[in-house]
CSV table of C-alpha atoms and ligand atoms in Angstrom, one decimal:
chain,number,residue,atom,x,y,z
U,89,MET,CA,74.4,101.4,115.1
U,90,LYS,CA,71.2,99.8,114.2
U,91,THR,CA,68.8,96.8,115.2
U,92,VAL,CA,68.8,93.9,112.7
U,93,GLU,CA,66.6,91.0,112.2
U,94,LEU,CA,69.1,88.4,110.5
U,95,ARG,CA,67.8,84.8,109.1
U,96,THR,CA,70.4,82.1,108.4
U,97,PRO,CA,71.7,81.1,105.6
U,98,LEU,CA,73.6,84.3,105.6
U,99,ASP,CA,74.3,86.0,102.1
U,100,GLU,CA,77.1,88.4,101.1
U,101,LYS,CA,74.3,91.2,101.0
U,102,GLN,CA,73.0,90.5,104.5
U,103,ILE,CA,76.8,90.2,105.7
U,104,SER,CA,77.8,93.7,103.9
U,105,SER,CA,75.2,95.8,105.9
U,106,LEU,CA,76.3,94.9,109.0
U,107,GLU,CA,78.4,97.3,111.0
U,108,SER,CA,80.3,96.7,114.2
U,109,GLY,CA,78.0,98.0,117.0
U,110,ASP,CA,74.9,96.6,115.3
U,111,LYS,CA,72.1,94.7,117.7
U,112,VAL,CA,71.3,91.5,115.7
U,113,TYR,CA,68.6,89.1,116.4
U,114,LEU,CA,69.2,85.9,114.9
U,115,SER,CA,66.9,83.1,113.7
U,116,GLY,CA,67.1,79.8,111.7
U,117,GLU,CA,69.7,77.1,111.9
U,118,ILE,CA,72.9,77.3,113.1
U,119,ASN,CA,75.8,74.8,114.2
U,120,THR,CA,77.7,74.4,117.4
U,121,ALA,CA,81.5,73.4,117.5
U,122,ARG,CA,84.3,74.1,120.1
U,123,ASP,CA,88.3,73.3,120.0
U,124,ALA,CA,88.0,69.6,119.7
U,125,ALA,CA,85.3,69.9,116.9
U,126,HIS,CA,87.2,72.4,114.9
U,127,LYS,CA,90.4,70.3,115.2
U,128,ARG,CA,88.2,67.4,113.6
U,129,LEU,CA,86.4,69.9,111.0
U,130,VAL,CA,89.8,71.2,109.9
U,131,ALA,CA,91.2,67.6,109.7
U,132,LEU,CA,88.4,66.7,107.5
U,133,ILE,CA,89.1,69.6,105.0
U,134,GLU,CA,92.7,69.0,104.8
U,135,GLU,CA,92.0,65.4,103.8
U,136,GLY,CA,89.4,66.6,101.2
U,137,LYS,CA,86.5,64.8,103.0
U,138,GLU,CA,83.1,66.3,103.6
U,139,LEU,CA,82.1,68.1,106.4
U,140,PRO,CA,78.9,67.3,108.7
U,141,PHE,CA,77.1,70.3,107.7
U,142,ASP,CA,77.2,72.8,104.5
U,143,LEU,CA,79.6,75.7,105.3
U,144,GLN,CA,77.8,78.1,102.7
U,145,GLY,CA,76.2,80.8,104.7
U,146,ALA,CA,76.7,79.1,107.7
U,147,VAL,CA,77.1,80.3,111.3
U,148,ILE,CA,79.2,78.6,113.8
U,149,TYR,CA,78.3,79.1,117.5
U,150,TYR,CA,81.1,78.6,119.9
U,151,VAL,CA,79.5,76.9,122.9
U,152,GLY,CA,79.5,73.6,125.0
U,153,PRO,CA,76.1,73.6,126.4
U,154,ALA,CA,75.0,71.8,129.9
U,155,PRO,CA,73.3,68.5,129.4
U,156,SER,CA,69.8,68.7,128.7
U,157,LYS,CA,67.1,67.8,131.4
U,158,PRO,CA,64.3,65.2,130.3
U,159,GLY,CA,61.9,67.2,127.9
U,160,GLN,CA,64.1,70.2,127.9
U,161,VAL,CA,65.4,71.5,124.3
U,162,ILE,CA,68.5,72.6,125.7
U,163,ASN,CA,70.4,73.8,128.7
U,164,SER,CA,72.4,76.5,129.7
U,165,ALA,CA,74.2,77.4,126.6
U,166,GLY,CA,76.3,80.8,126.6
U,167,PRO,CA,79.5,81.3,124.4
U,168,THR,CA,82.8,80.2,125.0
U,169,THR,CA,86.1,82.3,124.3
U,170,SER,CA,86.7,82.7,120.7
U,171,TYR,CA,90.6,83.1,120.5
U,172,ARG,CA,90.8,79.2,121.1
U,173,MET,CA,89.2,78.7,117.7
U,174,ASP,CA,91.4,81.6,115.8
U,175,SER,CA,93.8,79.1,114.3
U,176,PHE,CA,91.1,77.5,112.7
U,177,THR,CA,88.8,80.1,111.5
U,178,PRO,CA,90.5,81.3,108.5
U,179,LEU,CA,90.3,78.0,106.5
U,180,LEU,CA,86.2,77.9,107.3
U,181,LEU,CA,85.8,81.3,106.1
U,182,GLU,CA,87.3,80.6,102.9
U,183,ARG,CA,85.1,77.3,102.7
U,184,GLY,CA,82.0,79.9,102.9
U,185,LEU,CA,81.5,80.2,106.9
U,186,LYS,CA,80.0,83.4,107.1
U,187,GLY,CA,79.5,84.1,110.8
U,188,THR,CA,81.0,83.1,114.2
U,189,ILE,CA,79.4,83.6,117.6
U,190,GLY,CA,81.4,83.5,120.9
U,191,LYS,CA,82.9,86.0,123.3
U,192,GLY,CA,86.2,88.1,123.4
U,193,PRO,CA,88.4,89.2,120.5
U,194,ARG,CA,89.9,87.6,117.5
U,195,SER,CA,93.2,87.5,116.1
U,196,MET,CA,94.1,90.1,113.4
U,197,LYS,CA,94.2,87.0,111.3
U,198,VAL,CA,90.9,86.4,111.8
U,199,ARG,CA,89.5,89.6,111.3
U,200,ASP,CA,91.6,89.8,107.9
U,201,SER,CA,89.9,86.9,106.6
U,202,MET,CA,86.4,88.3,107.7
U,203,VAL,CA,87.0,91.3,105.4
U,204,LYS,CA,88.6,89.2,102.7
U,205,ASN,CA,86.0,86.4,102.7
U,206,GLY,CA,82.8,88.4,103.7
U,207,GLY,CA,82.3,87.4,107.1
U,208,VAL,CA,81.2,88.6,110.5
U,209,TYR,CA,82.2,88.1,114.3
U,210,PHE,CA,78.8,88.2,116.6
U,211,ALA,CA,79.5,88.7,120.4
U,212,ALA,CA,76.8,86.9,122.7
U,213,VAL,CA,76.7,87.6,126.5
U,214,GLY,CA,79.1,85.4,128.2
U,215,GLY,CA,77.8,84.1,131.1
U,216,ALA,CA,74.1,84.9,130.4
U,217,ALA,CA,73.5,81.1,129.2
U,218,ALA,CA,70.2,80.6,130.8
U,219,GLY,CA,68.6,83.8,128.9
U,220,ILE,CA,70.3,82.5,125.6
U,221,ALA,CA,69.0,78.7,126.1
U,222,SER,CA,65.5,80.2,125.9
U,223,THR,CA,65.8,81.5,122.5
U,224,VAL,CA,66.9,77.8,121.1
U,225,LYS,CA,63.6,76.2,119.9
U,226,ALA,CA,65.3,73.0,118.7
U,227,ALA,CA,68.7,71.1,118.9
U,228,GLU,CA,70.3,67.7,117.9
U,229,VAL,CA,73.5,66.3,118.0
U,230,ILE,CA,74.5,66.1,114.2
U,231,ALA,CA,78.4,64.6,114.9
U,232,TYR,CA,80.8,63.7,117.5
U,233,ASP,CA,78.7,62.5,120.3
U,234,ASP,CA,81.5,61.2,121.7
U,235,LEU,CA,82.8,64.4,122.5
U,236,GLY,CA,80.1,65.3,125.1
U,237,PRO,CA,79.7,69.1,125.2
U,238,GLU,CA,82.0,69.4,122.5
U,239,ALA,CA,79.7,67.7,120.0
U,240,ILE,CA,78.8,69.4,116.9
U,241,ARG,CA,74.8,70.4,117.4
U,242,ARG,CA,72.4,71.9,114.9
U,243,LEU,CA,70.4,74.4,116.9
U,244,VAL,CA,67.3,76.2,115.5
U,245,VAL,CA,67.3,79.7,116.9
U,246,GLU,CA,64.4,82.5,117.3
U,247,ARG,CA,65.6,85.8,118.1
U,248,MET,CA,69.1,85.1,119.6
U,249,PRO,CA,70.3,88.7,120.9
U,250,LEU,CA,73.7,89.4,119.4
U,251,PHE,CA,76.2,92.3,118.8
U,252,VAL,CA,78.3,92.6,115.8
U,253,VAL,CA,81.8,92.9,116.7
U,254,ASN,CA,83.9,92.4,113.6
U,255,ASP,CA,82.2,93.7,110.3
U,256,THR,CA,83.5,93.1,106.7
U,257,SER,CA,85.0,96.7,106.6
U,258,GLY,CA,87.5,95.6,109.3
U,259,ASN,CA,86.1,97.5,112.3
U,260,ASP,CA,86.4,95.9,115.6
U,261,LEU,CA,84.2,97.0,118.5
U,262,PHE,CA,86.3,95.9,121.1
U,263,GLU,CA,88.8,98.4,120.2
U,264,ALA,CA,86.3,101.2,119.7
U,265,GLY,CA,84.8,100.7,122.8
U,266,VAL,CA,87.5,100.5,125.0
U,267,ALA,CA,89.1,103.8,123.3
U,268,GLU,CA,85.9,105.3,124.1
U,269,TYR,CA,85.6,104.7,127.7
U,270,ARG,CA,89.4,104.3,128.7
U,271,ARG,CA,90.6,107.3,130.9
U,272,GLU,CA,94.3,108.0,131.3
U,273,GLU,CA,95.5,108.3,134.9
Z,287,MET,CA,86.9,63.0,169.2
Z,288,ARG,CA,83.9,63.9,167.5
Z,289,GLU,CA,83.0,60.9,164.9
Z,290,LEU,CA,82.0,62.1,161.6
Z,291,ASP,CA,80.9,60.0,158.5
Z,292,VAL,CA,82.2,61.0,155.3
Z,293,ALA,CA,78.8,60.4,153.6
Z,294,ARG,CA,78.0,64.0,155.3
Z,295,ILE,CA,80.6,65.5,153.2
Z,296,THR,CA,79.3,63.8,149.9
Z,297,GLU,CA,75.7,64.9,150.5
Z,298,ALA,CA,77.3,68.4,151.5
Z,299,VAL,CA,79.3,68.7,148.7
Z,300,LYS,CA,76.6,67.4,146.3
Z,301,ASP,CA,74.2,70.2,147.6
Z,302,LEU,CA,76.9,72.9,147.4
Z,303,SER,CA,77.7,71.8,143.5
Z,304,ILE,CA,74.2,72.3,142.7
Z,305,ARG,CA,73.1,75.3,144.6
Z,306,THR,CA,76.2,77.4,143.7
Z,307,ASN,CA,75.9,76.7,140.1
Z,308,ILE,CA,72.2,78.0,140.2
Z,309,TYR,CA,72.3,80.8,142.7
Z,310,LEU,CA,74.6,83.6,142.7
Z,311,PRO,CA,76.0,84.9,146.3
Z,312,ASP,CA,73.9,88.0,147.1
Z,313,ASP,CA,77.1,90.5,147.3
Z,314,VAL,CA,78.1,89.8,143.9
Z,315,LYS,CA,74.1,90.2,142.7
Z,316,LYS,CA,74.5,93.4,144.7
Z,317,ALA,CA,77.7,94.7,143.2
Z,318,LEU,CA,76.2,93.8,139.7
Z,319,ARG,CA,73.1,95.9,140.0
Z,320,GLU,CA,75.2,98.8,141.5
Z,321,SER,CA,77.5,98.8,138.6
Z,322,LEU,CA,74.4,99.2,136.3
Z,323,GLU,CA,73.3,102.8,138.1
Z,324,ARG,CA,77.2,103.7,137.6
Z,325,GLU,CA,77.9,102.4,134.0
Z,326,GLU,CA,77.9,105.1,131.4
Z,327,SER,CA,78.4,103.1,128.2
Z,328,PRO,CA,74.5,102.4,126.9
Z,329,LEU,CA,75.8,99.1,125.7
Z,330,GLY,CA,77.3,98.1,128.9
Z,331,ARG,CA,73.9,98.8,130.8
Z,332,GLU,CA,72.6,96.5,128.1
Z,333,ILE,CA,74.9,93.8,128.8
Z,334,LEU,CA,74.3,94.5,132.5
Z,335,GLN,CA,70.9,94.2,132.3
Z,336,VAL,CA,71.1,90.8,130.4
Z,337,ILE,CA,73.3,89.4,132.9
Z,338,LEU,CA,71.2,90.4,135.7
Z,339,ASP,CA,68.1,88.9,133.6
Z,340,ASN,CA,69.9,85.8,133.4
Z,341,HIS,CA,70.4,85.3,137.4
Z,342,ASP,CA,66.4,85.4,137.6
Z,343,ILE,CA,65.9,83.0,134.7
Z,344,ALA,CA,68.6,80.5,136.0
Z,345,GLU,CA,66.8,80.5,139.5
Z,346,LYS,CA,63.4,80.4,138.3
Z,347,GLU,CA,64.1,77.5,135.6
Z,348,LYS,CA,66.7,76.0,138.2
Z,349,MET,CA,69.2,75.9,135.2
Z,350,PRO,CA,72.7,76.8,135.9
Z,351,ILE,CA,73.9,80.5,135.6
Z,352,CYS,CA,76.5,79.8,133.0
Z,353,GLN,CA,76.7,76.6,130.9
Z,354,ASP,CA,80.5,76.4,132.0
Z,355,THR,CA,79.9,75.0,135.4
Z,356,GLY,CA,83.4,74.8,136.0
Z,357,ALA,CA,86.3,72.6,137.6
Z,358,ALA,CA,85.1,72.0,141.1
Z,359,ILE,CA,87.4,73.5,143.5
Z,360,VAL,CA,87.2,72.5,147.1
Z,361,PHE,CA,88.3,73.9,150.1
Z,362,LEU,CA,88.3,71.4,153.1
Z,363,GLU,CA,88.8,72.7,156.5
Z,364,VAL,CA,89.1,69.7,159.2
Z,365,GLY,CA,88.7,70.0,162.7
Z,366,GLN,CA,91.5,68.6,164.6
Z,367,GLU,CA,89.1,67.0,167.0
Z,368,VAL,CA,87.1,65.3,164.2
Z,369,HIS,CA,87.5,61.7,163.3
Z,370,LEU,CA,86.2,60.8,159.7
Z,371,ILE,CA,84.9,57.5,159.4
Z,372,GLY,CA,83.2,55.3,156.7
Z,373,GLY,CA,86.0,56.4,153.8
Z,374,ALA,CA,88.4,58.5,152.6
Z,375,PRO,CA,87.5,62.2,152.6
Z,376,GLU,CA,88.7,62.9,148.7
Z,377,ASP,CA,86.5,59.9,147.5
Z,378,ALA,CA,83.6,61.3,149.6
Z,379,VAL,CA,84.2,64.8,148.0
Z,380,ASN,CA,84.5,63.5,144.6
Z,381,GLU,CA,81.4,61.2,144.9
Z,382,GLY,CA,79.4,64.6,146.0
Z,383,VAL,CA,80.7,66.1,142.8
Z,384,ARG,CA,79.6,63.1,140.6
Z,385,GLN,CA,76.1,62.9,142.1
Z,386,GLY,CA,75.6,66.8,141.8
Z,387,TYR,CA,76.8,67.2,138.5
Z,388,ARG,CA,74.7,64.2,137.2
Z,389,GLU,CA,71.3,65.1,139.1
Z,390,ALA,CA,71.3,68.8,138.2
Z,391,HIS,CA,72.7,68.2,134.8
Z,392,LEU,CA,75.8,70.4,135.1
Z,393,ARG,CA,78.3,70.2,132.5
Z,394,LYS,CA,81.1,67.7,132.7
Z,395,SER,CA,84.2,69.7,131.9
Z,396,MET,CA,87.2,67.8,133.2
Z,397,VAL,CA,89.6,65.8,130.5
Z,398,ALA,CA,91.4,62.9,132.3
Z,399,ASP,CA,94.5,63.2,130.2
Z,400,PRO,CA,95.6,67.0,130.3
Z,401,VAL,CA,97.5,67.0,126.8
Z,402,LEU,CA,97.4,63.8,124.8
Z,403,LYS,CA,94.1,62.4,124.9
Z,404,ARG,CA,92.0,64.6,126.7
Z,405,LYS,CA,89.2,62.6,127.0
Z,406,ASN,CA,86.1,63.7,129.4
Z,407,THR,CA,86.3,61.9,132.5
Z,408,GLY,CA,82.3,62.0,132.2
Z,409,ASP,CA,81.5,63.0,135.8
Z,410,ASN,CA,83.4,66.2,136.2
Z,411,THR,CA,86.0,64.6,138.8
Z,412,PRO,CA,88.3,64.9,139.8
Z,413,ALA,CA,87.4,67.6,142.1
Z,414,ILE,CA,90.5,70.1,143.0
Z,415,ILE,CA,90.9,69.6,146.8
Z,416,TYR,CA,92.8,71.9,149.4
Z,417,THR,CA,92.6,70.2,152.7
Z,418,ARG,CA,93.7,72.1,156.1
Z,419,ILE,CA,93.9,70.9,159.4
Z,420,VAL,CA,92.4,73.4,161.7
Z,421,PRO,CA,91.6,73.8,165.6
Z,422,GLY,CA,87.9,72.7,166.6
Z,423,ASP,CA,85.6,69.8,166.0
Z,424,LYS,CA,83.7,71.1,162.7
Z,425,VAL,CA,84.3,70.4,159.1
Z,426,LYS,CA,83.8,73.5,157.1
Z,427,ILE,CA,83.6,73.0,153.0
Z,428,ILE,CA,83.8,75.8,150.6
Z,429,PHE,CA,82.8,74.9,146.9
Z,430,ALA,CA,83.8,77.2,144.2
Z,431,PRO,CA,82.9,76.0,140.5
Z,432,LYS,CA,85.5,77.7,138.2
Z,433,GLY,CA,85.3,78.4,134.7
Z,434,GLY,CA,88.0,77.7,132.2
Z,435,GLY,CA,87.4,81.3,130.4
Z,436,ALA,CA,88.6,83.3,133.6
Z,437,GLU,CA,90.9,80.9,134.9
Z,438,ASN,CA,92.9,80.8,131.5
Z,439,MET,CA,93.6,84.8,132.1
Z,440,SER,CA,95.2,84.2,135.5
Z,441,GLU,CA,99.1,84.3,136.0
Z,442,VAL,CA,101.9,83.8,138.8
Z,443,ARG,CA,105.1,86.1,138.5
Z,444,MET,CA,108.1,85.8,140.7
Z,445,MET,CA,108.8,89.5,141.5
Z,446,THR,CA,111.5,90.7,143.7
Z,447,ALA,CA,111.4,93.5,146.6
Z,448,ALA,CA,113.0,95.9,144.2
Z,449,ASP,CA,109.8,95.7,142.2
Z,450,GLY,CA,107.9,96.9,145.1
Z,451,ILE,CA,104.4,97.4,145.4
Z,452,GLU,CA,104.1,100.0,142.2
Z,453,GLY,CA,105.7,96.8,140.5
Z,454,ILE,CA,103.0,94.7,141.7
Z,455,LYS,CA,100.0,97.3,140.8
Z,456,ASP,CA,101.5,97.5,137.3
Z,457,PHE,CA,101.3,93.7,137.1
Z,458,VAL,CA,97.9,93.2,138.0
Z,459,VAL,CA,96.5,96.0,135.9
Z,460,ASP,CA,98.7,95.0,133.0
Z,461,ARG,CA,97.2,91.0,133.4
Z,462,VAL,CA,93.7,92.7,133.5
Z,463,SER,CA,94.4,94.7,130.3
Z,464,ARG,CA,95.7,91.8,128.3
Z,465,SER,CA,92.7,90.1,129.5
Z,466,GLY,CA,90.0,92.2,127.6
Z,467,GLY,CA,86.8,90.8,127.1
Z,468,ASN,CA,88.1,87.1,127.3
Z,469,PRO,CA,87.1,86.2,131.2
Z,470,CYS,CA,83.7,87.6,130.8
Z,471,PRO,CA,83.8,90.9,132.6
Z,472,PRO,CA,82.7,92.8,134.7
Z,473,ILE,CA,85.3,90.5,136.9
Z,474,VAL,CA,86.5,90.1,140.2
Z,475,VAL,CA,90.4,90.2,140.7
Z,476,GLY,CA,91.8,87.9,143.4
Z,477,VAL,CA,95.8,88.8,144.1
Z,478,GLY,CA,97.8,86.5,146.1
Z,479,ILE,CA,101.4,88.2,147.5
Z,480,GLY,CA,103.9,86.0,149.2
Z,481,GLY,CA,104.7,82.4,150.3
Z,482,CYS,CA,106.2,80.9,147.3
Z,483,PHE,CA,105.4,80.0,143.9
Z,484,GLU,CA,102.3,77.6,144.4
Z,485,ARG,CA,101.4,79.1,147.4
Z,486,SER,CA,100.7,82.8,146.0
Z,487,ALA,CA,98.3,81.2,143.5
Z,488,LEU,CA,96.4,79.8,145.9
Z,489,LEU,CA,96.3,82.7,148.1
Z,490,ALA,CA,94.9,84.7,144.9
Z,491,LYS,CA,92.0,82.1,144.8
Z,492,GLU,CA,91.1,82.2,148.2
Z,493,ALA,CA,91.0,86.1,148.0
Z,494,LEU,CA,87.8,85.7,145.6
Z,495,MET,CA,86.2,83.9,148.4
Z,496,ARG,CA,85.8,87.2,150.1
Z,497,THR,CA,82.7,88.8,150.3
Z,498,ILE,CA,82.7,92.0,147.8
Z,499,GLY,CA,82.4,95.1,149.9
Z,500,GLU,CA,84.0,93.8,152.9
Z,501,PRO,CA,87.3,95.8,153.4
Z,502,ASN,CA,90.7,94.4,153.7
Z,503,PRO,CA,92.0,93.5,157.1
Z,504,ASP,CA,95.0,95.4,156.8
Z,505,PRO,CA,94.5,99.4,155.9
Z,506,ASP,CA,97.3,99.8,153.8
Z,507,PHE,CA,96.4,97.0,151.4
Z,508,ASP,CA,92.8,98.0,151.5
Z,509,GLU,CA,94.3,101.4,150.0
Z,510,VAL,CA,96.0,99.6,147.4
Z,511,GLU,CA,92.7,97.8,146.5
Z,512,LYS,CA,90.8,100.6,145.9
Z,513,GLU,CA,93.4,102.3,143.7
Z,514,LEU,CA,93.9,99.3,141.4
Z,515,LEU,CA,90.2,98.9,141.2
Z,516,ARG,CA,89.9,102.6,140.2
Z,517,ARG,CA,93.0,101.9,137.7
Z,518,ILE,CA,91.5,98.7,136.3
Z,519,ASN,CA,88.0,100.5,135.8
Z,520,ASN,CA,89.7,103.3,133.8
Z,521,LEU,CA,91.0,100.7,131.4
Z,522,GLY,CA,87.5,101.1,129.6
Z,523,ILE,CA,87.4,97.3,128.9
Z,524,GLY,CA,83.7,97.3,130.3
Z,525,PRO,CA,81.1,94.4,130.5
Z,526,GLN,CA,82.1,92.0,128.1
Z,527,GLY,CA,85.3,93.8,126.9
Z,528,LEU,CA,82.8,95.9,124.6
Z,529,GLY,CA,83.7,99.4,126.5
Z,530,GLY,CA,82.5,100.7,129.6
Z,531,ARG,CA,83.3,101.9,132.9
Z,532,THR,CA,82.5,98.4,134.7
Z,533,THR,CA,85.7,96.3,134.0
Z,534,ALA,CA,85.9,94.8,137.6
Z,535,LEU,CA,83.8,94.6,140.8
Z,536,ALA,CA,86.4,94.4,143.3
Z,537,VAL,CA,89.7,93.5,143.8
Z,538,HIS,CA,90.7,91.2,146.9
Z,539,ILE,CA,94.5,91.2,147.8
Z,540,LYS,CA,95.6,88.4,150.4
Z,541,THR,CA,99.4,88.4,151.7
Z,542,VAL,CA,101.4,86.0,153.6
Z,543,PRO,CA,105.2,86.2,154.9
Z,544,CYS,CA,107.8,84.7,152.1
Z,545,HIS,CA,111.6,84.4,151.9
Z,546,ILE,CA,113.5,87.5,151.9
Z,547,ALA,CA,115.0,86.7,148.2
Z,548,SER,CA,111.4,86.6,146.8
Z,549,MET,CA,108.2,88.4,146.2
Z,550,PRO,CA,105.7,85.7,144.2
Z,551,VAL,CA,102.7,87.3,143.0
Z,552,ALA,CA,99.5,85.8,141.7
Z,553,VAL,CA,96.4,87.1,139.8
Z,554,ASN,CA,93.6,84.8,139.7
Z,555,ILE,CA,90.9,86.1,137.5
Z,556,GLN,CA,87.2,85.6,138.3
Z,557,CYS,CA,84.2,86.4,136.0
Z,558,HIS,CA,80.8,87.8,136.8
Z,559,VAL,CA,79.6,84.5,137.7
Z,560,SER,CA,81.2,84.4,140.6
Z,561,ARG,CA,80.2,81.4,142.6
Z,562,HIS,CA,81.2,80.0,145.5
Z,563,GLY,CA,79.2,78.9,148.8
Z,564,GLU,CA,80.1,76.8,151.9
Z,565,THR,CA,78.5,74.7,154.7
Z,566,ILE,CA,79.9,73.4,158.1
Z,567,LEU,CA,79.4,70.0,159.4
W,68,SF4,S1,84.3,83.0,132.1
W,68,SF4,FE1,82.8,82.5,133.6
W,68,SF4,S2,80.7,83.5,132.8
W,68,SF4,FE2,82.0,83.4,131.1
W,68,SF4,S3,81.9,81.4,130.1
W,68,SF4,FE3,83.6,81.2,131.5
W,68,SF4,S4,82.4,80.5,133.5
W,68,SF4,FE4,80.8,81.4,132.3
């Protein structure tokens, strides 16, 4: 387990050097999307249309921030539960998506797709939303303003603290961590 | 009869919606601090420290602790000697939610049609309101914003007398085990037993309002709570589900009588952002 400074967009080399359990400080541009936005993104792909952001080397953060106060870059912005995006993620990974950020475990299908397509899944600390917001330096809505908190935003983050959960070798930090601290009754 | 203008309810709900989303109750903060001392996993300790630091940032910046500022769950206990004037009490509650969520820039997370259109109502209303008429001339308002991540891991099961207390324990532990990291552990587990289908669920939510560290008034169920807490923490789920000794901060059980043929059991899961506050008017 190591500590890594990462900058987006992510390439194959960066991705394959990451291991489950690593601590990552992520900087650069990332995009936000939750349930409703994923539904629309996948529909666009199926219709062969262009997406509101480039998927090559991209990172998607599963978050629906609280509305900003005047003069504030972003209000509290912690991760939402990732499994709700599981049915959409493999297609996005096939199209160049490299990283996803959320909380809670992913399905076997998503994990297999990350191994196959070279992607990683990062955990941010759920509920630590005010702290995470302080690492966001810029934010703008780039699509689906009608979705309110679920709109797609482009964020510029500076040293956002994350943990690598699933790496490209198929490891899973949830499984490994729980196995280590489980005590039989 | 004591007259009370429902505008006072609006004001109180507005204030509670803002306060509960920024300041966590002292018992929850204390339980999290204590868990940091006990946690064996280095990663778990790091996560708990991030959670504790987040409380300070939220308070200092007057930002919500979590971006999911919840569905507005409201318990209204209205004294039978109170005459409410100036409008309908439920409208007054909703107006308080509307004003509080707007003014404090809290997230609006309610959709009008739960299935087909799922269009955001834009002001976090309607609140989910439970009203009871009680003796006295006061109105008590309990406000508990409830996030979706933890609520989604909750379950009601219609058990039978044959399942017994061991069946209930296994159900609760299994429910937490299947939830893993999804509900943002460390969690608080509310268990409602008895009544009927929907009553058990409400009991489980009420159980979450109890102060952490306060014993169950029934010594037998107090023992069950202790055993469940031990079994749940032995699951190894840990902070955020990434492994550790702190999966739950507390297990709270609430019971009421039930039908001879039934034994409804509900488990309501609450994340570490265990928000609730009350005001008496
Ligand atoms: S489960 Fe709780 S801490 Fe986690 S995102 Fe939802 S409200 Fe926030």
